[in-house]
Amino acid sequence: MSRADTGQPGAPDRGTDEMLEALFAEARAAEPGPSEAFLARVLGDAADVAAERAAPARPPAPAPRGSLVTRLAGAFGGWRAVAGLAACAAVGFWVGFAGPDAVTDLPVLDTLTGADMTLAYEQTSSEFALLVDSYPEI
Amino acid sequence: MTMAFDSAPTETSDETLLARYAGGDQSAARALTARHAPRALAIARRMLRDQAEAEDVAQEAMLRLWRIAPDWRPGEAKLSTWLYRVTSNLCTDRLRRRRPGVTLDDAPEVSDGAPSVQQSLEARERASALHGAIGTLPERQRIALQLRHFDELSNIEISEVLDTSVEAVESLLGRARRALAAALAERQEELGFR
């Protein structure tokens, strides 16, 4: 023990200081040691941590089961998504094959918009021709 | 008590043992356990005054040591002070979660070295007086005093455990000893010192 306090105001006198040292020594000697069970638990933890560290990395998840078509459908978000995609592809193919008239002549569009789509298309075409005539430099 | 765990050869440093453990050597873990677990447990028991809780804390501190082993950087910290610091911090956390008034129990049992009944009673009385007086100290004074006088750490080691300066440790120890002396001075005769 450092005796740095000796001589300072309020420092323990020699008798008290010796008493403290004796009490500390007695208390140290009286301290019980660790139990075997406690030491065994600590070592068990050490073995567990080492085993975790030594274990190989987790294997990759197994591939999903099912046919190639099923797995492809799954990759696109399921059968509903695939059906929607197929419908859009069919419409696109049809529009490309039949040309713009195939779309503008659809009666259902007139019903939906309340306008004559054929007329609107023709008006737009003539306005564009007029614009080109007015600004030949374009 | 009988230790069934062999201590490591004194020439093998803690860091070497930890590196060996990280490499899969369980005998190094046994050596480190024998070397440090008893003191970690003693620190926890003195701070918590509860054997079961102290064992939990010391086991947790040792577990953290096992986990950090592969990442331990030699030379950055002393393993013993790191472990005692972890132990001390875990105890402090537990003490703060406890309700006031249940922090201190009676003095721990005095080991039986087959003394007479009268000697046992006197020793028990002295231990009770000492631990009672220590229990009245502010937390950091109490920890510093216990690390110094029970675990026999140096002031430098205590400063590392408490994350403070050596001067602050000296101040804590000085105040703690003066407080203890004041508390026990009047009981010298009663405790068999006069």
Tab-separated table of C-alpha atoms in Angstrom:
chain	number	residue	atom	x	y	z
A	1	MET	CA	0.000	0.000	0.000
A	2	SER	CA	1.181	3.417	-0.852
A	3	ARG	CA	1.836	5.474	2.246
A	4	ALA	CA	1.338	8.662	0.304
A	5	ASP	CA	-1.414	9.690	2.673
A	6	THR	CA	0.684	9.540	5.806
A	7	GLY	CA	1.118	12.986	7.237
A	8	GLN	CA	-1.809	14.502	5.415
A	9	PRO	CA	-4.646	15.986	7.405
A	10	GLY	CA	-7.041	13.268	8.420
A	11	ALA	CA	-4.587	10.487	7.502
A	12	PRO	CA	-4.895	7.289	9.495
A	13	ASP	CA	-2.539	7.101	12.464
A	14	ARG	CA	-0.039	4.307	12.661
A	15	GLY	CA	-2.240	2.118	14.812
A	16	THR	CA	-5.236	2.484	12.539
A	17	ASP	CA	-3.091	1.973	9.476
A	18	GLU	CA	-1.742	-1.271	10.857
A	19	MET	CA	-5.216	-2.361	11.786
A	20	LEU	CA	-6.413	-1.748	8.209
A	21	GLU	CA	-3.518	-3.731	6.785
A	22	ALA	CA	-4.244	-6.596	9.157
A	23	LEU	CA	-7.925	-6.542	8.276
A	24	PHE	CA	-7.172	-6.552	4.552
A	25	ALA	CA	-4.767	-9.463	4.924
A	26	GLU	CA	-7.261	-11.433	6.954
A	27	ALA	CA	-10.032	-10.733	4.453
A	28	ARG	CA	-7.823	-11.767	1.526
A	29	ALA	CA	-6.977	-15.053	3.223
A	30	ALA	CA	-10.638	-15.705	3.941
A	31	GLU	CA	-11.794	-15.329	0.362
A	32	PRO	CA	-13.076	-18.614	-1.045
A	33	GLY	CA	-11.702	-19.869	-4.336
A	34	PRO	CA	-13.766	-20.613	-7.411
A	35	SER	CA	-15.790	-23.804	-7.480
A	36	GLU	CA	-15.002	-26.600	-9.888
A	37	ALA	CA	-18.437	-26.159	-11.434
A	38	PHE	CA	-17.765	-22.499	-12.197
A	39	LEU	CA	-14.395	-23.256	-13.798
A	40	ALA	CA	-15.976	-26.052	-15.812
A	41	ARG	CA	-18.643	-23.661	-17.126
A	42	VAL	CA	-15.985	-21.142	-18.167
A	43	LEU	CA	-14.053	-23.841	-19.994
A	44	GLY	CA	-17.261	-25.108	-21.577
A	45	ASP	CA	-17.829	-21.635	-22.997
A	46	ALA	CA	-14.277	-21.600	-24.327
A	47	ALA	CA	-14.865	-24.927	-26.082
A	48	ASP	CA	-18.206	-23.767	-27.500
A	49	VAL	CA	-16.764	-20.550	-28.895
A	50	ALA	CA	-13.841	-22.446	-30.419
A	51	ALA	CA	-16.230	-24.961	-31.966
A	52	GLU	CA	-18.391	-22.186	-33.439
A	53	ARG	CA	-15.303	-20.614	-34.914
A	54	ALA	CA	-14.055	-23.879	-36.350
A	55	ALA	CA	-17.405	-24.853	-37.869
A	56	PRO	CA	-17.527	-24.549	-41.679
A	57	ALA	CA	-19.520	-21.728	-43.190
A	58	ARG	CA	-23.213	-22.467	-43.581
A	59	PRO	CA	-23.892	-24.264	-46.913
A	60	PRO	CA	-25.868	-22.322	-49.516
A	61	ALA	CA	-29.622	-22.735	-49.443
A	62	PRO	CA	-30.858	-25.612	-51.628
A	63	ALA	CA	-32.250	-24.701	-55.025
A	64	PRO	CA	-36.048	-24.452	-55.092
A	65	ARG	CA	-37.746	-27.584	-56.265
A	66	GLY	CA	-39.991	-27.746	-59.356
A	67	SER	CA	-39.731	-27.744	-63.115
A	68	LEU	CA	-37.825	-25.165	-65.126
A	69	VAL	CA	-41.104	-23.478	-66.155
A	70	THR	CA	-42.275	-23.302	-62.544
A	71	ARG	CA	-38.962	-21.799	-61.433
A	72	LEU	CA	-39.031	-19.265	-64.312
A	73	ALA	CA	-42.577	-18.270	-63.372
A	74	GLY	CA	-41.408	-17.849	-59.801
A	75	ALA	CA	-38.539	-15.652	-60.947
A	76	PHE	CA	-40.999	-13.329	-62.700
A	77	GLY	CA	-43.278	-13.078	-59.686
A	78	GLY	CA	-45.679	-15.987	-60.175
A	79	TRP	CA	-48.234	-17.139	-62.682
A	80	ARG	CA	-50.340	-13.979	-62.556
A	81	ALA	CA	-47.391	-11.804	-63.430
A	82	VAL	CA	-46.404	-14.146	-66.249
A	83	ALA	CA	-49.974	-14.059	-67.637
A	84	GLY	CA	-49.958	-10.249	-67.608
A	85	LEU	CA	-46.580	-10.178	-69.283
A	86	ALA	CA	-47.753	-12.578	-71.992
A	87	ALA	CA	-50.880	-10.496	-72.634
A	88	CYS	CA	-48.838	-7.311	-73.000
A	89	ALA	CA	-46.432	-9.062	-75.365
A	90	ALA	CA	-49.309	-10.303	-77.518
A	91	VAL	CA	-50.853	-6.840	-77.776
A	92	GLY	CA	-47.494	-5.338	-78.655
A	93	PHE	CA	-46.949	-7.925	-81.347
A	94	TRP	CA	-50.389	-7.293	-82.771
A	95	VAL	CA	-49.939	-3.508	-82.848
A	96	GLY	CA	-46.604	-3.895	-84.529
A	97	PHE	CA	-47.969	-6.280	-87.086
A	98	ALA	CA	-51.227	-4.429	-87.927
A	99	GLY	CA	-49.932	-0.834	-87.775
A	100	PRO	CA	-51.383	2.242	-85.996
A	101	ASP	CA	-54.760	2.013	-87.759
A	102	ALA	CA	-55.418	-1.161	-85.905
A	103	VAL	CA	-55.379	0.849	-82.680
A	104	THR	CA	-57.035	4.073	-83.767
A	105	ASP	CA	-59.866	2.210	-85.457
A	106	LEU	CA	-60.780	0.374	-82.343
A	107	PRO	CA	-64.386	1.274	-81.488
A	108	VAL	CA	-63.740	0.567	-77.863
A	109	LEU	CA	-61.378	3.549	-77.659
A	110	ASP	CA	-64.114	5.846	-78.900
A	111	THR	CA	-66.369	4.494	-76.226
A	112	LEU	CA	-63.785	4.992	-73.541
A	113	THR	CA	-62.679	8.504	-74.532
A	114	GLY	CA	-65.955	9.823	-75.961
A	115	ALA	CA	-64.122	11.030	-79.097
A	116	ASP	CA	-63.685	9.902	-82.637
A	117	MET	CA	-60.139	8.586	-82.560
A	118	THR	CA	-59.949	8.188	-86.315
A	119	LEU	CA	-60.842	11.851	-86.787
A	120	ALA	CA	-58.424	12.900	-84.075
A	121	TYR	CA	-55.637	10.994	-85.771
A	122	GLU	CA	-56.426	12.504	-89.174
A	123	GLN	CA	-56.631	16.018	-87.708
A	124	THR	CA	-53.308	15.563	-85.995
A	125	SER	CA	-51.734	14.340	-89.257
A	126	SER	CA	-53.032	17.304	-91.251
A	127	GLU	CA	-51.919	19.780	-88.581
A	128	PHE	CA	-48.469	18.265	-88.683
A	129	ALA	CA	-48.365	18.569	-92.501
A	130	LEU	CA	-49.371	22.232	-92.209
A	131	LEU	CA	-46.645	22.816	-89.649
A	132	VAL	CA	-44.039	21.277	-91.929
A	133	ASP	CA	-45.208	23.432	-94.840
A	134	SER	CA	-45.054	26.604	-92.728
A	135	TYR	CA	-41.563	25.943	-91.409
A	136	PRO	CA	-39.644	24.172	-94.166
A	137	GLU	CA	-36.383	24.854	-92.388
A	138	ILE	CA	-37.333	22.494	-89.589
B	1	MET	CA	-9.870	-25.161	-2.289
B	2	THR	CA	-8.214	-27.650	-4.577
B	3	MET	CA	-7.636	-26.433	-8.074
B	4	ALA	CA	-8.013	-29.145	-10.650
B	5	PHE	CA	-6.914	-26.731	-13.342
B	6	ASP	CA	-3.248	-26.505	-13.879
B	7	SER	CA	-1.775	-23.077	-14.062
B	8	ALA	CA	0.114	-22.251	-17.201
B	9	PRO	CA	3.849	-21.958	-17.021
B	10	THR	CA	4.613	-18.495	-15.792
B	11	GLU	CA	6.866	-17.789	-18.748
B	12	THR	CA	3.958	-18.023	-21.185
B	13	SER	CA	2.386	-14.609	-21.583
B	14	ASP	CA	-1.341	-14.044	-21.566
B	15	GLU	CA	-1.209	-12.813	-25.139
B	16	THR	CA	0.579	-15.928	-26.295
B	17	LEU	CA	-1.965	-18.118	-24.552
B	18	LEU	CA	-4.843	-16.172	-26.064
B	19	ALA	CA	-3.348	-16.493	-29.542
B	20	ARG	CA	-2.946	-20.210	-28.991
B	21	TYR	CA	-6.538	-20.486	-27.871
B	22	ALA	CA	-7.662	-18.554	-30.954
B	23	GLY	CA	-5.766	-21.135	-32.963
B	24	GLY	CA	-7.760	-23.945	-31.379
B	25	ASP	CA	-5.592	-24.900	-28.414
B	26	GLN	CA	-7.925	-25.697	-25.533
B	27	SER	CA	-5.077	-26.171	-23.103
B	28	ALA	CA	-4.387	-22.459	-23.503
B	29	ALA	CA	-7.974	-21.784	-22.459
B	30	ARG	CA	-7.445	-23.907	-19.365
B	31	ALA	CA	-4.331	-21.953	-18.482
B	32	LEU	CA	-6.040	-18.597	-18.970
B	33	THR	CA	-9.012	-19.753	-16.930
B	34	ALA	CA	-6.795	-20.875	-14.080
B	35	ARG	CA	-4.873	-17.631	-14.226
B	36	HIS	CA	-7.680	-15.096	-14.464
B	37	ALA	CA	-11.110	-16.524	-13.748
B	38	PRO	CA	-10.571	-16.731	-9.953
B	39	ARG	CA	-9.683	-13.064	-9.726
B	40	ALA	CA	-12.499	-12.009	-12.046
B	41	LEU	CA	-14.842	-13.972	-9.808
B	42	ALA	CA	-13.387	-12.423	-6.656
B	43	ILE	CA	-13.831	-8.920	-8.050
B	44	ALA	CA	-17.413	-9.665	-9.031
B	45	ARG	CA	-18.199	-11.281	-5.677
B	46	ARG	CA	-16.848	-8.335	-3.750
B	47	MET	CA	-18.746	-5.847	-5.856
B	48	LEU	CA	-22.024	-7.738	-6.030
B	49	ARG	CA	-21.942	-9.580	-2.683
B	50	ASP	CA	-23.799	-12.418	-4.318
B	51	GLN	CA	-22.060	-15.641	-5.267
B	52	ALA	CA	-24.425	-16.722	-8.047
B	53	GLU	CA	-24.492	-13.300	-9.662
B	54	ALA	CA	-20.739	-13.002	-9.336
B	55	GLU	CA	-20.257	-16.326	-11.118
B	56	ASP	CA	-22.586	-15.201	-13.903
B	57	VAL	CA	-20.646	-11.977	-14.358
B	58	ALA	CA	-17.220	-13.613	-14.254
B	59	GLN	CA	-18.367	-16.257	-16.721
B	60	GLU	CA	-19.698	-13.538	-19.027
B	61	ALA	CA	-16.422	-11.619	-18.793
B	62	MET	CA	-14.458	-14.756	-19.660
B	63	LEU	CA	-16.863	-15.477	-22.526
B	64	ARG	CA	-16.103	-12.044	-23.948
B	65	LEU	CA	-12.439	-12.887	-23.720
B	66	TRP	CA	-12.957	-16.104	-25.693
B	67	ARG	CA	-14.918	-14.238	-28.330
B	68	ILE	CA	-12.425	-11.444	-28.759
B	69	ALA	CA	-9.448	-13.816	-28.897
B	70	PRO	CA	-9.003	-13.898	-32.710
B	71	ASP	CA	-9.214	-10.100	-32.883
B	72	TRP	CA	-6.966	-9.381	-29.901
B	73	ARG	CA	-4.257	-6.939	-30.862
B	74	PRO	CA	-1.055	-7.604	-28.989
B	75	GLY	CA	0.390	-4.645	-27.160
B	76	GLU	CA	-2.772	-2.563	-27.147
B	77	ALA	CA	-4.098	-3.607	-23.757
B	78	LYS	CA	-3.042	-5.833	-20.929
B	79	LEU	CA	-5.288	-8.871	-20.900
B	80	SER	CA	-5.696	-8.948	-17.122
B	81	THR	CA	-6.700	-5.313	-16.782
B	82	TRP	CA	-8.996	-5.625	-19.818
B	83	LEU	CA	-10.721	-8.596	-18.190
B	84	TYR	CA	-11.037	-6.939	-14.780
B	85	ARG	CA	-12.372	-3.829	-16.428
B	86	VAL	CA	-15.021	-5.822	-18.275
B	87	THR	CA	-15.888	-7.562	-15.009
B	88	SER	CA	-16.081	-4.300	-13.125
B	89	ASN	CA	-18.280	-2.709	-15.782
B	90	LEU	CA	-20.616	-5.696	-15.850
B	91	CYS	CA	-20.923	-5.486	-12.073
B	92	THR	CA	-21.596	-1.771	-12.200
B	93	ASP	CA	-24.357	-2.379	-14.746
B	94	ARG	CA	-25.925	-4.970	-12.477
B	95	LEU	CA	-25.662	-2.787	-9.407
B	96	ARG	CA	-27.397	0.047	-11.199
B	97	ARG	CA	-30.253	-2.238	-12.168
B	98	ARG	CA	-30.711	-3.360	-8.595
B	99	ARG	CA	-33.152	-1.676	-6.297
B	100	PRO	CA	-31.579	0.546	-3.663
B	101	GLY	CA	-30.962	-1.215	-0.406
B	102	VAL	CA	-30.199	-4.653	-1.764
B	103	THR	CA	-26.685	-3.905	-2.949
B	104	LEU	CA	-24.936	-5.172	0.131
B	105	ASP	CA	-25.516	-8.343	2.000
B	106	ASP	CA	-23.803	-9.505	5.120
B	107	ALA	CA	-20.095	-10.072	5.102
B	108	PRO	CA	-19.060	-13.181	3.190
B	109	GLU	CA	-18.409	-16.380	5.011
B	110	VAL	CA	-14.964	-16.632	6.472
B	111	SER	CA	-13.176	-19.734	5.322
B	112	ASP	CA	-12.829	-22.352	7.996
B	113	GLY	CA	-9.203	-23.000	8.852
B	114	ALA	CA	-10.286	-24.968	11.923
B	115	PRO	CA	-9.833	-22.116	14.403
B	116	SER	CA	-11.520	-22.118	17.759
B	117	VAL	CA	-15.091	-20.943	18.058
B	118	GLN	CA	-13.928	-17.784	19.766
B	119	GLN	CA	-11.370	-17.090	17.024
B	120	SER	CA	-13.950	-17.729	14.362
B	121	LEU	CA	-16.361	-15.342	15.975
B	122	GLU	CA	-13.692	-12.658	16.272
B	123	ALA	CA	-12.562	-13.137	12.700
B	124	ARG	CA	-16.135	-12.984	11.534
B	125	GLU	CA	-16.667	-9.829	13.540
B	126	ARG	CA	-13.595	-8.200	12.006
B	127	ALA	CA	-14.596	-9.212	8.490
B	128	SER	CA	-18.074	-7.908	9.083
B	129	ALA	CA	-16.738	-4.599	10.384
B	130	LEU	CA	-14.368	-4.213	7.451
B	131	HIS	CA	-16.901	-5.099	4.766
B	132	GLY	CA	-19.528	-2.980	6.460
B	133	ALA	CA	-17.205	0.025	6.398
B	134	ILE	CA	-16.183	-0.649	2.793
B	135	GLY	CA	-19.851	-0.858	1.870
B	136	THR	CA	-20.394	2.724	2.952
B	137	LEU	CA	-17.745	4.076	0.558
B	138	PRO	CA	-18.701	5.743	-2.718
B	139	GLU	CA	-18.626	3.304	-5.617
B	140	ARG	CA	-15.344	4.278	-7.239
B	141	GLN	CA	-13.524	4.557	-3.917
B	142	ARG	CA	-14.821	1.130	-2.993
B	143	ILE	CA	-13.757	-0.454	-6.279
B	144	ALA	CA	-10.329	1.172	-6.179
B	145	LEU	CA	-9.771	0.069	-2.597
B	146	GLN	CA	-10.824	-3.517	-3.292
B	147	LEU	CA	-8.674	-3.770	-6.407
B	148	ARG	CA	-5.713	-2.460	-4.409
B	149	HIS	CA	-6.051	-4.312	-1.131
B	150	PHE	CA	-7.859	-7.499	-2.106
B	151	ASP	CA	-6.741	-8.112	-5.677
B	152	GLU	CA	-3.397	-6.442	-5.052
B	153	LEU	CA	-3.330	-4.627	-8.371
B	154	SER	CA	-0.908	-1.768	-8.861
B	155	ASN	CA	-2.186	1.790	-9.060
B	156	ILE	CA	-1.392	1.769	-12.785
B	157	GLU	CA	-3.503	-1.341	-13.300
B	158	ILE	CA	-6.335	0.133	-11.251
B	159	SER	CA	-6.222	3.290	-13.360
B	160	GLU	CA	-6.647	1.124	-16.471
B	161	VAL	CA	-9.529	-0.805	-14.953
B	162	LEU	CA	-11.287	2.384	-13.871
B	163	ASP	CA	-10.292	4.251	-17.022
B	164	THR	CA	-8.795	7.122	-15.081
B	165	SER	CA	-5.408	8.569	-14.205
B	166	VAL	CA	-2.983	7.172	-11.663
B	167	GLU	CA	-3.299	10.426	-9.710
B	168	ALA	CA	-7.060	9.975	-9.541
B	169	VAL	CA	-6.558	6.438	-8.265
B	170	GLU	CA	-4.195	7.675	-5.562
B	171	SER	CA	-6.782	10.230	-4.554
B	172	LEU	CA	-9.549	7.616	-4.476
B	173	LEU	CA	-7.428	5.281	-2.377
B	174	GLY	CA	-6.394	8.028	0.028
B	175	ARG	CA	-9.967	9.101	0.626
B	176	ALA	CA	-11.132	5.510	0.947
B	177	ARG	CA	-8.496	4.660	3.538
B	178	ARG	CA	-9.225	7.782	5.552
B	179	ALA	CA	-12.926	6.980	5.532
B	180	LEU	CA	-12.261	3.404	6.599
B	181	ALA	CA	-9.901	4.505	9.325
B	182	ALA	CA	-12.467	6.957	10.639
B	183	ALA	CA	-15.164	4.297	10.605
B	184	LEU	CA	-13.064	1.652	12.336
B	185	ALA	CA	-10.869	3.720	14.668
B	186	GLU	CA	-13.292	3.562	17.555
B	187	ARG	CA	-13.645	-0.199	17.210
B	188	GLN	CA	-9.965	-1.105	17.438
B	189	GLU	CA	-10.287	-2.572	20.910
B	190	GLU	CA	-13.516	-4.328	20.116
B	191	LEU	CA	-11.895	-5.893	17.063
B	192	GLY	CA	-8.884	-7.086	19.057
B	193	PHE	CA	-6.276	-4.531	17.905
B	194	ARG	CA	-5.497	-3.019	21.327
